[in-house]
Coordinates of C-alpha atoms (C1' of nucleotides) in Angstrom, one line a residue:
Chain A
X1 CA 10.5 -31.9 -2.8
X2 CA 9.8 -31.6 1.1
X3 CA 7.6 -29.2 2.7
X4 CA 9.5 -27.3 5.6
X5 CA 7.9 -25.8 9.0
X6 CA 9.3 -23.5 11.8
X7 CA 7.7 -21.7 14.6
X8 CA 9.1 -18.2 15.4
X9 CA 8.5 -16.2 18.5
X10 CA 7.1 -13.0 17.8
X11 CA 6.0 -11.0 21.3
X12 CA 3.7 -8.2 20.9
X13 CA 3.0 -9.3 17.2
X14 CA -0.7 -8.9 16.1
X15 CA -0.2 -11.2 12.5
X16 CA -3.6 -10.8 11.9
X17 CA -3.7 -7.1 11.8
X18 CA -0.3 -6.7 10.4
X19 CA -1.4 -8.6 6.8
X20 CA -5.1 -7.1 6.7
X21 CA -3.5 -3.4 7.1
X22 CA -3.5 -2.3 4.0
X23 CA 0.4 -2.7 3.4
X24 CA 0.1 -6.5 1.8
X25 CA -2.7 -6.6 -0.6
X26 CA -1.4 -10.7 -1.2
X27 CA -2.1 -12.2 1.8
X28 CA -5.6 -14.6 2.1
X29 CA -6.9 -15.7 4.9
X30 CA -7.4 -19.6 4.6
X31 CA -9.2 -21.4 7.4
X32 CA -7.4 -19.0 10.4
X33 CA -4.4 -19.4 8.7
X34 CA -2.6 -16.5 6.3
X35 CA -1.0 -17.9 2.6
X36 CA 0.8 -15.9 0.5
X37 CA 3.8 -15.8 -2.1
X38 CA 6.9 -14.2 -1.0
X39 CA 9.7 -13.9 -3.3
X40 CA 9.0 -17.2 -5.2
X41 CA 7.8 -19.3 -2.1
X42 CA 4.7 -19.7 -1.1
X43 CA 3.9 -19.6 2.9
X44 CA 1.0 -20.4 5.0
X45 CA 1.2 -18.5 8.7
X46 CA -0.6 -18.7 11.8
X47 CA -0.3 -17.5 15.0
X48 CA -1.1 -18.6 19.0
X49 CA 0.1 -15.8 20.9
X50 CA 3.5 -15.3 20.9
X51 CA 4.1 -18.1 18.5
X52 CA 3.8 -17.6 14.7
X53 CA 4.1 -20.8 12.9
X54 CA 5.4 -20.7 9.4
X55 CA 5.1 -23.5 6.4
X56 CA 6.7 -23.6 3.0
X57 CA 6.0 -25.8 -0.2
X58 CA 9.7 -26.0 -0.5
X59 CA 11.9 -27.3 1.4
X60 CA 13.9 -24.2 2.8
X61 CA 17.3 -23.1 3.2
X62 CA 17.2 -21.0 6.6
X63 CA 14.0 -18.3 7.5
X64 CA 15.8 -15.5 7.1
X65 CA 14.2 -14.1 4.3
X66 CA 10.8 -14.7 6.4
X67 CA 12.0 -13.1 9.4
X68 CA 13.2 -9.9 6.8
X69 CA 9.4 -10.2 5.9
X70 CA 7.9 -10.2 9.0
X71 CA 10.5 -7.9 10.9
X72 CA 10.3 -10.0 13.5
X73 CA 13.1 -8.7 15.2
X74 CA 12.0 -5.1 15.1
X75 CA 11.9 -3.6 18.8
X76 CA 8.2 -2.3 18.5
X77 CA 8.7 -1.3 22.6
X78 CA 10.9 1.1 21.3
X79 CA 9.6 2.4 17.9
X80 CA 6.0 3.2 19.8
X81 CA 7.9 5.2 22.9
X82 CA 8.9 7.5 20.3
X83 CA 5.9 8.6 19.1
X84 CA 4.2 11.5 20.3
X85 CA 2.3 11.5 23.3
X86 CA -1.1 12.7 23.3
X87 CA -4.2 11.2 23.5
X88 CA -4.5 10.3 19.8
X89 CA -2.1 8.0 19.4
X90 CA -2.4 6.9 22.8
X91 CA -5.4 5.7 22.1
X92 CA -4.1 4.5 18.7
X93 CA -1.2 1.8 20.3
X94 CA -4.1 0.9 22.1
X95 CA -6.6 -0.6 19.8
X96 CA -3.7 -2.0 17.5
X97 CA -1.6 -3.5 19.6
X98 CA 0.6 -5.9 18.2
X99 CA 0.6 -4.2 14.3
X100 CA 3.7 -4.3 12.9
X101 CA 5.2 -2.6 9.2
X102 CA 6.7 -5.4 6.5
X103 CA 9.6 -5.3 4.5
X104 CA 8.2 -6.2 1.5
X105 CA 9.5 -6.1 -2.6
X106 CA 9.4 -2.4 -3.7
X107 CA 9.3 -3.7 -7.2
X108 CA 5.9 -5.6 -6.2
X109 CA 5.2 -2.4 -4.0
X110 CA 5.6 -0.1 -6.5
X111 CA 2.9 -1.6 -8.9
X112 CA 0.3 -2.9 -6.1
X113 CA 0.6 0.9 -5.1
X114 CA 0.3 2.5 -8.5
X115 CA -3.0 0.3 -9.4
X116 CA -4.8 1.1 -5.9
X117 CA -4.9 4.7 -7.1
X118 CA -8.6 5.4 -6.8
X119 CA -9.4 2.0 -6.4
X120 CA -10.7 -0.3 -3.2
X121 CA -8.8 -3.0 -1.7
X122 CA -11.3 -5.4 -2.7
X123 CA -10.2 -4.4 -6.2
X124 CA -6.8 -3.5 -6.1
X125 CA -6.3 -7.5 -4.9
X126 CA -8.4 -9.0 -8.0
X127 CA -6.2 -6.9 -10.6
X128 CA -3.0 -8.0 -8.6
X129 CA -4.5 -12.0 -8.4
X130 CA -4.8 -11.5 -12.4
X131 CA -1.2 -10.8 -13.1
X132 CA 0.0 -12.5 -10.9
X133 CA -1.7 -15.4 -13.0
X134 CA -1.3 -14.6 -16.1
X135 CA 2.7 -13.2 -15.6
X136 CA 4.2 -14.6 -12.8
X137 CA 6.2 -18.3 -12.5
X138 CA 4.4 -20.3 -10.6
X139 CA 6.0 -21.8 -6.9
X140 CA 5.6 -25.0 -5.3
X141 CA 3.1 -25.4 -3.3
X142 CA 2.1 -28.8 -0.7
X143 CA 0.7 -31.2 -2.3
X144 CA -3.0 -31.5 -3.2
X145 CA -3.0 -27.5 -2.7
X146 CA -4.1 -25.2 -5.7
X147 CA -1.5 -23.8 -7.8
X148 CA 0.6 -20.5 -6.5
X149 CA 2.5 -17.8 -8.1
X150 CA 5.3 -15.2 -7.7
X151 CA 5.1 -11.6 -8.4
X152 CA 5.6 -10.8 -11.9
X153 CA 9.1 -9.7 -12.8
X154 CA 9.6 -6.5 -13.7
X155 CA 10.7 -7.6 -17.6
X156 CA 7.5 -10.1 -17.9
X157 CA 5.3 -7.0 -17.5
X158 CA 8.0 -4.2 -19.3
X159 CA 7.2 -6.8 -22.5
X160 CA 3.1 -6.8 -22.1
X161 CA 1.1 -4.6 -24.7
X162 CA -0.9 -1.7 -22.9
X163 CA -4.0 -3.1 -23.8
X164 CA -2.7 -6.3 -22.2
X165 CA -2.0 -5.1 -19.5
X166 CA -5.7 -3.2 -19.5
X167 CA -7.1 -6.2 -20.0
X168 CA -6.4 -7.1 -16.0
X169 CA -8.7 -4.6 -15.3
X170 CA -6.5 -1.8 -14.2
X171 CA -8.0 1.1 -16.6
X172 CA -6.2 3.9 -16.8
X173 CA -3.6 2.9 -14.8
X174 CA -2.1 0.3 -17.6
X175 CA 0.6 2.6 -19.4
X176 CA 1.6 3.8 -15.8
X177 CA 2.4 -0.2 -14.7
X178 CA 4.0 -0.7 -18.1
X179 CA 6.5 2.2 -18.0
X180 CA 7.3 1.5 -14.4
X181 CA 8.1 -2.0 -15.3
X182 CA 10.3 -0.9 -18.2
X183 CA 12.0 1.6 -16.3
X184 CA 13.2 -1.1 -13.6
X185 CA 13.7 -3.9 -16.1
X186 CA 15.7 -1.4 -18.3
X187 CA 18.2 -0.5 -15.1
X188 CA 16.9 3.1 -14.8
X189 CA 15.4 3.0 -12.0
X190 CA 17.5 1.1 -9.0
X191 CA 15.8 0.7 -6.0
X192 CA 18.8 -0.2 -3.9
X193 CA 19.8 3.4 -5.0
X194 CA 16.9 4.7 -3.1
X195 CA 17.7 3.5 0.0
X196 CA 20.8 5.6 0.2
X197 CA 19.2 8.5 -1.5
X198 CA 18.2 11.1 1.6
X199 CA 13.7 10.8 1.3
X200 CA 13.5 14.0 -0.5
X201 CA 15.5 12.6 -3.6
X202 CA 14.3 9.1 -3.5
X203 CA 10.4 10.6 -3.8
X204 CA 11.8 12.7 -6.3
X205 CA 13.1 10.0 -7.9
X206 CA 10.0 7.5 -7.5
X207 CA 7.9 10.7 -9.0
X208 CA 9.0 11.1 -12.3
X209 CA 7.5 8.2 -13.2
X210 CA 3.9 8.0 -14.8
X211 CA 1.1 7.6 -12.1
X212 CA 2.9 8.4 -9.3
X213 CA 2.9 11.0 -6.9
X214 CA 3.6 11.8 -3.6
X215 CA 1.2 9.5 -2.1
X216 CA 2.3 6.7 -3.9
X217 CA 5.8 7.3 -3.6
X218 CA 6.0 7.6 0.2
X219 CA 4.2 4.0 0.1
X220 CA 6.7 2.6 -1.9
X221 CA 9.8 4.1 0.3
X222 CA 7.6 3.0 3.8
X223 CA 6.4 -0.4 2.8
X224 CA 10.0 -1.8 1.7
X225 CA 11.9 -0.3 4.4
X226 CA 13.7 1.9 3.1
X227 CA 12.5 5.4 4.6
X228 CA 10.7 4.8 7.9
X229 CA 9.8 8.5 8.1
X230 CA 7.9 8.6 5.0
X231 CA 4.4 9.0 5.7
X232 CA 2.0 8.5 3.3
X233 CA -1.2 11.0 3.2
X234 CA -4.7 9.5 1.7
X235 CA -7.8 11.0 2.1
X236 CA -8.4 8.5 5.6
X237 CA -4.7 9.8 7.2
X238 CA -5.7 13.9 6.1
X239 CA -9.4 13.0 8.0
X240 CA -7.6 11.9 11.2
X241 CA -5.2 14.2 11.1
X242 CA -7.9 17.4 10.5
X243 CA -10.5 15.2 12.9
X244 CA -7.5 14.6 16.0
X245 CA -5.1 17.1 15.6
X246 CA -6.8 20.2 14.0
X247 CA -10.1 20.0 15.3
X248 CA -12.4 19.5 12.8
X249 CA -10.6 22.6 10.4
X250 CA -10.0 21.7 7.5
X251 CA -5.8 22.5 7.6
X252 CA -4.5 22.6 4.0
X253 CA -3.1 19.7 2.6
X254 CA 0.5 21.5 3.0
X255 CA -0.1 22.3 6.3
X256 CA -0.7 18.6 7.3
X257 CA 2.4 18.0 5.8
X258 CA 4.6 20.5 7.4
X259 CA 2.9 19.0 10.9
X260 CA 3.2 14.9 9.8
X261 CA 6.6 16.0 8.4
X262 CA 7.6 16.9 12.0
X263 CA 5.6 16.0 14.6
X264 CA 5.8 12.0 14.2
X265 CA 9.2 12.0 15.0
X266 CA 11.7 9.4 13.5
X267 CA 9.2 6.4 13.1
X268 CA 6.6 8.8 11.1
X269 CA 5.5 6.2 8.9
X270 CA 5.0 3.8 11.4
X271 CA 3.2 6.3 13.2
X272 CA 0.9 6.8 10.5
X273 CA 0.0 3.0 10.2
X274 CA -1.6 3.1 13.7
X275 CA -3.5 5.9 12.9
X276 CA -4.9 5.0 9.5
X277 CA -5.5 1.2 11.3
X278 CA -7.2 2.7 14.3
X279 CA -9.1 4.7 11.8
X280 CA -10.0 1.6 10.0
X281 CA -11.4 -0.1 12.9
X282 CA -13.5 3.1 14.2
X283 CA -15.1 3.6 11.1
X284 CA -16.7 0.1 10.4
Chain B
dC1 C1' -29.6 4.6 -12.6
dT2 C1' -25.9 7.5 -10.0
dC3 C1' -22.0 7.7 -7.0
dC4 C1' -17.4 7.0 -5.7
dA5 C1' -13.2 4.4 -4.5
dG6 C1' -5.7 4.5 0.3
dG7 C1' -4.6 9.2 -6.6
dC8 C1' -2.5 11.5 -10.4
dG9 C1' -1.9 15.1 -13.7
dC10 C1' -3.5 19.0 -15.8
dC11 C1' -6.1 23.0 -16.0
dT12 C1' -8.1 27.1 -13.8
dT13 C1' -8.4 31.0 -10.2
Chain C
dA1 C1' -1.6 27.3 -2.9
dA2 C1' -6.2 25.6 -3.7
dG3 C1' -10.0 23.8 -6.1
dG4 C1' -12.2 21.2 -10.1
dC5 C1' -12.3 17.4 -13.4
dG6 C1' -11.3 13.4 -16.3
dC7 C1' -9.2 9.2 -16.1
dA8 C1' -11.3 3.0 -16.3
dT9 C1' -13.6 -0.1 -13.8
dG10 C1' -16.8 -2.3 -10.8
dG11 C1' -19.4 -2.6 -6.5
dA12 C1' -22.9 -0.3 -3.4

DNA sequence: CTCCAGGCGCCTT
DNA sequence: AAGGCGCATGGA
């Protein structure tokens, strides 16, 4: 088994800030370089400007499941010239030039999302390193490199114990994961249904389950690609919003989402990324 | 030791 | 609609 290489171009593509975002709780940053497993093969990235260099531990058939990733062939130019513009968010494209919004698995969102209720990043990666361990096939990775492994499937976790599950350190959150998994493996939920659902029905939808709410939900739907207008709200995004937009009142949580629901225009959720980021880097 | 973390759900006004 | 609290777990 060969190891296979490409370089991409991606213009206007900040890598760095687009895997450290808060979207991708996976990615580690080895040496300048950016590893991760997607699907069931593991990648190491870098970038030079406009280059973004890509290797596998397989050999691969085609990229296009890394360009699908990456959305490398988003138009960013375009997405950004929709957003409103005032000086927030002006100042927002600014200072994150170059971040971009994944495609990634909603299966694998939907669980990385459930278990950061409450919880930091720091966290939220160690309980998603355990079962990815513990429950997921490992990949081939270059040689001499340590081992690597996919995402749990959906029926690995729907046939873990709850106290299994606990035992990866995800607390409370253990019965939510295991229903969720059971509820996918089973065929109940469909998430290619969701993508045709209008946003309204496919939060709906995403909701009835266990340990997820809106918040969570509108992570799932922005993070996979299927609803770019979803916009999810944490306690950072309702700061910025009171702080920029509100000065300094303290608007209602349904009045932020009347505004967010409107205001943002088509791209909300992308939107929202640059704000939370931009947040992210003002407050350290 | 206490406090609180990219929430949720359930219980009070 | 809005506020309070418990839920596990671990790091500051």
């Amino acid at each position: 088994m060969r190891c296979a290489d490409a370089t991409f171009h991606a213009r206007d593509y900040d890598l760095a800030a687009t895997l450290n975002s808060g979207q991708a709780f996976r990615w580690r940053e080895v040496e300048g370089a950016w590893e991760n497993v997607i699907a069931d093969r593991w990648v190491r990235l870098t970038q030079e400007r406009d280059v973004i260099r890509a290797q596998t531990g397989q050999s691969a058939k085609g990229w296009r499941w890394l360009d699908d990733y990456l959305q490398t062939d988003v138009n960013l130019a375009a997405i950004l010239k929709s957003f409103p513009k005032d000086e927030p968010m002006r100042n927002a494209i600014c200072a994150c030039r170059g971040l971009r919004l994944l495609r990634q698995d909603p299966w694998e969102c939907l669980i990385a999302f459930i278990c950061s209720s409450s919880k930091q990043i720091v966290q939220i990666q160690q309980i998603l390193i355990t079962l990815c361990e513990r429950y997921g096939q490992p990949v081939q990775t270059p040689p001499g490199h340590p081992p690597a492994f996919a995402f749990p499937t959906p029926e690995r976790l729907a046939a873990r114990a709850e106290t299994e599950l606990r035992s990866c350190r995800m607390g409370f959150r253990a019965p939510y994961v295991r229903t969720a998994a059971i509820e996918v493996a089973s065929g109940n939920l469909r998430f290619e249904d969701l993508a045709h659902l209008p946003i309204e029905a496919a939060r709906e939808r995403l909701m009835r389950l266990p340990g997820v709410g809106l918040k969570i939900a509108d992570c799932v739907l922005l993070f996979s690609g299927m609803h770019p207008r979803a916009f999810p709200m944490d306690v950072w995004i309702k700061r910025a919003l009171c702080r920029l937009y509100f000065r300094r009142v303290r608007a209602s949580e349904s009045r932020l989402r009347k505004f967010s629901a409107t205001y943002f225009g088509p791209w909300a959720g992308y939107a929202q990324q640059y704000l939370f980021h931009y947040m992210r880097l003002h407050h350290r």
